[in-house]
mmCIF file of C-alpha atoms in Angstrom:
data_model
loop_
_atom_site.group_PDB
_atom_site.id
_atom_site.type_symbol
_atom_site.label_atom_id
_atom_site.label_comp_id
_atom_site.label_asym_id
_atom_site.label_seq_id
_atom_site.Cartn_x
_atom_site.Cartn_y
_atom_site.Cartn_z
ATOM 1 C CA UNK F 1 -11.245 7.563 11.488
ATOM 2 C CA UNK F 2 -10.338 4.081 10.361
ATOM 3 C CA UNK F 3 -7.145 2.832 11.998
ATOM 4 C CA UNK F 4 -5.293 -0.398 11.423
ATOM 5 C CA UNK F 5 -2.993 -2.036 13.933
ATOM 6 C CA UNK F 6 -0.733 -4.887 13.062
ATOM 7 C CA UNK F 7 1.353 -7.052 15.317
ATOM 8 C CA UNK F 8 3.981 -8.083 15.826
ATOM 9 C CA UNK F 9 6.124 -5.435 14.182
ATOM 10 C CA UNK F 10 9.073 -7.765 13.927
ATOM 11 C CA UNK F 11 9.117 -11.505 13.754
ATOM 12 C CA UNK F 12 12.163 -13.714 13.635
ATOM 13 C CA UNK F 13 11.404 -17.360 13.285
ATOM 14 C CA UNK F 14 13.097 -20.605 12.497
ATOM 15 C CA UNK F 15 12.431 -22.463 9.298
ATOM 16 C CA UNK F 16 9.738 -25.039 9.716
ATOM 17 C CA UNK F 17 7.887 -23.181 12.456
ATOM 18 C CA UNK F 18 4.359 -21.783 12.367
ATOM 19 C CA UNK F 19 3.312 -18.296 13.302
ATOM 20 C CA UNK F 20 0.461 -15.830 12.959
ATOM 21 C CA UNK F 21 0.400 -12.121 12.151
ATOM 22 C CA UNK F 22 -2.577 -10.160 13.439
ATOM 23 C CA UNK F 23 -4.354 -7.203 11.890
ATOM 24 C CA UNK F 24 -6.974 -5.268 13.850
ATOM 25 C CA UNK F 25 -8.981 -2.408 12.421
ATOM 26 C CA UNK F 26 -11.132 0.115 14.194
ATOM 27 C CA UNK F 27 -14.309 0.477 12.120
ATOM 28 C CA UNK F 28 -16.133 -1.423 9.469
ATOM 29 C CA UNK F 29 -14.419 -1.837 6.168
ATOM 30 C CA UNK F 30 -15.431 -3.223 2.806
ATOM 31 C CA UNK F 31 -12.267 -5.009 1.835
ATOM 32 C CA UNK F 32 -9.169 -6.302 3.563
ATOM 33 C CA UNK F 33 -5.944 -6.975 1.699
ATOM 34 C CA UNK F 34 -2.671 -8.570 2.566
ATOM 35 C CA UNK F 35 0.467 -7.464 0.755
ATOM 36 C CA UNK F 36 4.064 -8.550 0.740
ATOM 37 C CA UNK F 37 6.953 -6.152 0.258
ATOM 38 C CA UNK F 38 10.544 -7.177 -0.361
ATOM 39 C CA UNK F 39 13.309 -4.651 0.415
ATOM 40 C CA UNK F 40 13.370 -1.882 -2.166
ATOM 41 C CA UNK F 41 10.454 -3.394 -4.023
ATOM 42 C CA UNK F 42 6.814 -2.610 -4.472
ATOM 43 C CA UNK F 43 3.794 -4.169 -2.806
ATOM 44 C CA UNK F 44 2.726 -7.561 -4.061
ATOM 45 C CA UNK F 45 -0.882 -8.490 -3.515
ATOM 46 C CA UNK F 46 -1.333 -11.751 -1.613
ATOM 47 C CA UNK F 47 -4.989 -11.965 -0.615
ATOM 48 C CA UNK F 48 -8.198 -10.002 -0.725
ATOM 49 C CA UNK F 49 -10.827 -10.871 1.862
ATOM 50 C CA UNK F 50 -14.329 -9.698 1.250
ATOM 51 C CA UNK F 51 -16.659 -11.111 3.855
ATOM 52 C CA UNK F 52 -16.888 -12.458 7.358
ATOM 53 C CA UNK F 53 -15.380 -15.902 7.690
ATOM 54 C CA UNK F 54 -13.428 -15.625 4.450
ATOM 55 C CA UNK F 55 -10.365 -17.827 4.330
ATOM 56 C CA UNK F 56 -7.826 -17.923 1.554
ATOM 57 C CA UNK F 57 -4.700 -20.006 1.216
ATOM 58 C CA UNK F 58 -1.728 -19.868 -1.080
ATOM 59 C CA UNK F 59 1.165 -22.178 -0.408
ATOM 60 C CA UNK F 60 2.343 -21.726 3.175
ATOM 61 C CA UNK F 61 0.224 -18.633 3.776
ATOM 62 C CA UNK F 62 -3.378 -18.579 4.902
ATOM 63 C CA UNK F 63 -5.426 -15.471 5.570
ATOM 64 C CA UNK F 64 -8.731 -15.218 7.379
ATOM 65 C CA UNK F 65 -11.186 -12.492 8.242
ATOM 66 C CA UNK F 66 -13.507 -12.022 11.209
ATOM 67 C CA UNK F 67 -15.473 -8.842 10.563
ATOM 68 C CA UNK F 68 -17.277 -9.017 13.886
ATOM 69 C CA UNK F 69 -13.994 -8.935 15.771
ATOM 70 C CA UNK F 70 -12.508 -6.625 13.127
ATOM 71 C CA UNK F 71 -9.580 -8.969 12.932
ATOM 72 C CA UNK F 72 -7.665 -10.596 10.152
ATOM 73 C CA UNK F 73 -4.872 -13.095 10.555
ATOM 74 C CA UNK F 74 -2.094 -14.212 8.264
ATOM 75 C CA UNK F 75 -0.906 -17.647 9.270
ATOM 76 C CA UNK F 76 2.454 -18.975 8.167
ATOM 77 C CA UNK F 77 2.890 -22.719 8.092
ATOM 78 C CA UNK F 78 6.311 -24.359 8.122
ATOM 79 C CA UNK F 79 8.132 -21.156 7.281
ATOM 80 C CA UNK F 80 10.891 -21.126 4.690
ATOM 81 C CA UNK F 81 13.565 -18.517 4.083
ATOM 82 C CA UNK F 82 11.852 -17.255 0.916
ATOM 83 C CA UNK F 83 8.999 -15.937 3.033
ATOM 84 C CA UNK F 84 11.285 -13.333 4.595
ATOM 85 C CA UNK F 85 9.717 -9.967 3.749
ATOM 86 C CA UNK F 86 7.500 -7.280 5.238
ATOM 87 C CA UNK F 87 3.800 -8.072 5.295
ATOM 88 C CA UNK F 88 1.112 -5.409 5.349
ATOM 89 C CA UNK F 89 -2.579 -5.601 5.833
ATOM 90 C CA UNK F 90 -4.743 -2.840 4.407
ATOM 91 C CA UNK F 91 -8.419 -2.060 4.726
ATOM 92 C CA UNK F 92 -10.473 0.004 2.371
ATOM 93 C CA UNK F 93 -13.889 1.562 2.458
ATOM 94 C CA UNK F 94 -15.381 1.747 -0.981
ATOM 95 C CA UNK F 95 -17.006 5.069 -0.208
ATOM 96 C CA UNK F 96 -13.640 6.788 0.065
ATOM 97 C CA UNK F 97 -11.529 4.278 -1.819
ATOM 98 C CA UNK F 98 -8.621 5.016 0.467
ATOM 99 C CA UNK F 99 -6.398 2.157 1.557
ATOM 100 C CA UNK F 100 -5.418 2.338 5.231
ATOM 101 C CA UNK F 101 -2.351 0.267 5.872
ATOM 102 C CA UNK F 102 -1.164 -1.437 8.988
ATOM 103 C CA UNK F 103 2.320 -0.772 10.308
ATOM 104 C CA UNK F 104 3.710 -3.853 8.649
ATOM 105 C CA UNK F 105 5.345 -6.958 10.091
ATOM 106 C CA UNK F 106 8.944 -7.535 9.174
ATOM 107 C CA UNK F 107 9.397 -11.277 8.988
ATOM 108 C CA UNK F 108 12.785 -12.899 9.000
ATOM 109 C CA UNK F 109 12.969 -16.638 8.598
ATOM 110 C CA UNK F 110 16.217 -18.087 9.834
ATOM 111 C CA UNK F 111 17.688 -21.145 8.179
ATOM 112 C CA UNK G 1 0.385 -6.873 -19.760
ATOM 113 C CA UNK G 2 2.582 -4.089 -18.452
ATOM 114 C CA UNK G 3 2.280 -3.211 -14.807
ATOM 115 C CA UNK G 4 2.206 0.178 -13.145
ATOM 116 C CA UNK G 5 5.222 2.191 -14.210
ATOM 117 C CA UNK G 6 6.697 4.940 -12.109
ATOM 118 C CA UNK G 7 9.430 7.302 -13.177
ATOM 119 C CA UNK G 8 11.991 8.139 -12.141
ATOM 120 C CA UNK G 9 12.953 5.333 -9.799
ATOM 121 C CA UNK G 10 15.333 7.450 -7.776
ATOM 122 C CA UNK G 11 15.643 11.167 -7.173
ATOM 123 C CA UNK G 12 17.872 13.344 -5.069
ATOM 124 C CA UNK G 13 16.717 16.897 -4.508
ATOM 125 C CA UNK G 14 17.750 19.809 -2.351
ATOM 126 C CA UNK G 15 15.560 21.416 0.283
ATOM 127 C CA UNK G 16 13.358 24.109 -1.202
ATOM 128 C CA UNK G 17 13.273 22.587 -4.660
ATOM 129 C CA UNK G 18 10.234 21.062 -6.232
ATOM 130 C CA UNK G 19 9.813 17.647 -7.802
ATOM 131 C CA UNK G 20 7.409 15.930 -10.164
ATOM 132 C CA UNK G 21 6.853 12.187 -10.117
ATOM 133 C CA UNK G 22 5.090 10.292 -12.867
ATOM 134 C CA UNK G 23 2.888 7.221 -12.867
ATOM 135 C CA UNK G 24 1.549 5.271 -15.836
ATOM 136 C CA UNK G 25 -1.238 2.926 -14.753
ATOM 137 C CA UNK G 26 -2.014 -0.470 -16.160
ATOM 138 C CA UNK G 27 -3.682 -0.114 -19.530
ATOM 139 C CA UNK G 28 -7.410 0.356 -19.087
ATOM 140 C CA UNK G 29 -7.169 1.358 -15.439
ATOM 141 C CA UNK G 30 -8.799 4.670 -14.660
ATOM 142 C CA UNK G 31 -8.119 5.131 -10.970
ATOM 143 C CA UNK G 32 -4.697 6.176 -9.734
ATOM 144 C CA UNK G 33 -3.745 6.625 -6.096
ATOM 145 C CA UNK G 34 -0.549 7.858 -4.505
ATOM 146 C CA UNK G 35 0.993 6.769 -1.227
ATOM 147 C CA UNK G 36 3.979 7.904 0.778
ATOM 148 C CA UNK G 37 6.019 5.291 2.613
ATOM 149 C CA UNK G 38 8.451 6.266 5.366
ATOM 150 C CA UNK G 39 9.998 4.228 8.182
ATOM 151 C CA UNK G 40 8.348 6.413 10.801
ATOM 152 C CA UNK G 41 4.853 6.889 9.399
ATOM 153 C CA UNK G 42 4.472 3.785 7.299
ATOM 154 C CA UNK G 43 2.254 3.863 4.249
ATOM 155 C CA UNK G 44 0.033 6.922 4.052
ATOM 156 C CA UNK G 45 -2.549 7.838 1.464
ATOM 157 C CA UNK G 46 -1.864 11.022 -0.464
ATOM 158 C CA UNK G 47 -4.660 11.296 -3.024
ATOM 159 C CA UNK G 48 -6.723 9.440 -5.588
ATOM 160 C CA UNK G 49 -7.646 10.440 -9.099
ATOM 161 C CA UNK G 50 -10.357 9.015 -11.286
ATOM 162 C CA UNK G 51 -11.237 10.275 -14.721
ATOM 163 C CA UNK G 52 -8.979 13.287 -14.284
ATOM 164 C CA UNK G 53 -10.684 14.365 -11.053
ATOM 165 C CA UNK G 54 -9.262 14.233 -7.576
ATOM 166 C CA UNK G 55 -11.735 12.147 -5.614
ATOM 167 C CA UNK G 56 -10.033 11.929 -2.251
ATOM 168 C CA UNK G 57 -7.108 13.483 -0.439
ATOM 169 C CA UNK G 58 -5.090 12.463 2.574
ATOM 170 C CA UNK G 59 -3.778 14.611 5.384
ATOM 171 C CA UNK G 60 -0.845 16.199 3.658
ATOM 172 C CA UNK G 61 0.003 19.877 3.258
ATOM 173 C CA UNK G 62 -0.845 21.790 0.125
ATOM 174 C CA UNK G 63 2.740 21.408 -1.075
ATOM 175 C CA UNK G 64 1.666 17.995 -2.264
ATOM 176 C CA UNK G 65 -0.462 18.118 -5.367
ATOM 177 C CA UNK G 66 -1.290 15.919 -8.280
ATOM 178 C CA UNK G 67 -3.167 15.616 -11.487
ATOM 179 C CA UNK G 68 -4.374 13.012 -13.919
ATOM 180 C CA UNK G 69 -4.400 13.237 -17.674
ATOM 181 C CA UNK G 70 -6.970 11.999 -20.153
ATOM 182 C CA UNK G 71 -4.923 8.842 -20.755
ATOM 183 C CA UNK G 72 -5.078 8.131 -16.980
ATOM 184 C CA UNK G 73 -1.391 8.844 -16.473
ATOM 185 C CA UNK G 74 -0.828 10.773 -13.287
ATOM 186 C CA UNK G 75 1.760 13.080 -11.860
ATOM 187 C CA UNK G 76 2.345 14.259 -8.351
ATOM 188 C CA UNK G 77 4.227 17.373 -7.465
ATOM 189 C CA UNK G 78 5.886 18.364 -4.228
ATOM 190 C CA UNK G 79 6.945 21.971 -3.890
ATOM 191 C CA UNK G 80 9.332 23.546 -1.408
ATOM 192 C CA UNK G 81 10.823 20.208 -0.465
ATOM 193 C CA UNK G 82 11.622 19.476 3.155
ATOM 194 C CA UNK G 83 13.932 16.844 4.581
ATOM 195 C CA UNK G 84 10.878 15.006 5.908
ATOM 196 C CA UNK G 85 9.599 14.493 2.385
ATOM 197 C CA UNK G 86 12.270 11.872 1.828
ATOM 198 C CA UNK G 87 10.306 8.720 1.222
ATOM 199 C CA UNK G 88 9.273 6.026 -1.188
ATOM 200 C CA UNK G 89 6.318 7.275 -3.204
ATOM 201 C CA UNK G 90 4.102 4.516 -4.499
ATOM 202 C CA UNK G 91 1.485 4.781 -7.172
ATOM 203 C CA UNK G 92 -1.360 2.315 -7.446
ATOM 204 C CA UNK G 93 -3.857 1.808 -10.224
ATOM 205 C CA UNK G 94 -7.146 0.005 -10.367
ATOM 206 C CA UNK G 95 -9.714 -0.647 -13.045
ATOM 207 C CA UNK G 96 -12.407 1.570 -11.640
ATOM 208 C CA UNK G 97 -14.093 2.441 -8.382
ATOM 209 C CA UNK G 98 -16.858 -0.102 -8.695
ATOM 210 C CA UNK G 99 -17.248 -2.752 -6.051
ATOM 211 C CA UNK G 100 -15.797 -5.558 -8.115
ATOM 212 C CA UNK G 101 -12.768 -3.762 -9.394
ATOM 213 C CA UNK G 102 -11.197 -2.038 -6.444
ATOM 214 C CA UNK G 103 -8.022 -4.069 -6.177
ATOM 215 C CA UNK G 104 -5.046 -1.780 -6.494
ATOM 216 C CA UNK G 105 -1.833 -2.776 -8.212
ATOM 217 C CA UNK G 106 1.257 -0.956 -7.078
ATOM 218 C CA UNK G 107 4.195 0.360 -9.025
ATOM 219 C CA UNK G 108 7.835 -0.022 -8.050
ATOM 220 C CA UNK G 109 7.875 3.401 -6.476
ATOM 221 C CA UNK G 110 10.055 6.471 -6.688
ATOM 222 C CA UNK G 111 12.642 6.833 -3.977
ATOM 223 C CA UNK G 112 12.970 10.535 -3.202
ATOM 224 C CA UNK G 113 15.837 11.766 -1.072
ATOM 225 C CA UNK G 114 15.882 15.388 0.038
ATOM 226 C CA UNK G 115 19.254 16.721 1.178
#
């Protein structure tokens, strides 16, 4: 069964610092997504990664995918307080169309 | 364009009762999925409906059921509520199940508290 592990679970960082969140998955998948969730809110789609070597960037966030290693990373550059949220990765196999989510990384950016 | 709408936003129920949650997908979207989010188990897939048919189901007991109507609106029902059913229930819709249109858009969720 497809499993997704995400680390770290919690991340407290200073503004201006860089950090990376890791997402490992156990078997092949067809899509990998990154979502952001603010407290009490829904999931906001950040990136969808479709193929090996895919890299996408939006502002201070950059996501990449290595399908051979079954690893995706979400890199945060020069963090700002507004990035404080919980970040989830999710993989999906089109055959089942079931999203399997990672445990989430709760990010807190300290001013 | 309206997003995914879930009603109600908050619910408090007593153990043993049943509850029905509603989800209206984005206009034109035909696939609706439901997820349960709890602090302990994270986000877990409940089921997916497409064209009024359940296409996939997660590992939840039979107390959890759902359906989809001809206008793609979906409901999920939980019978004989247990304390452990307290969670945020998220609905997601997507255009269809084809390879190019699988991205799911999530609603705000229904926060269910069982007392």
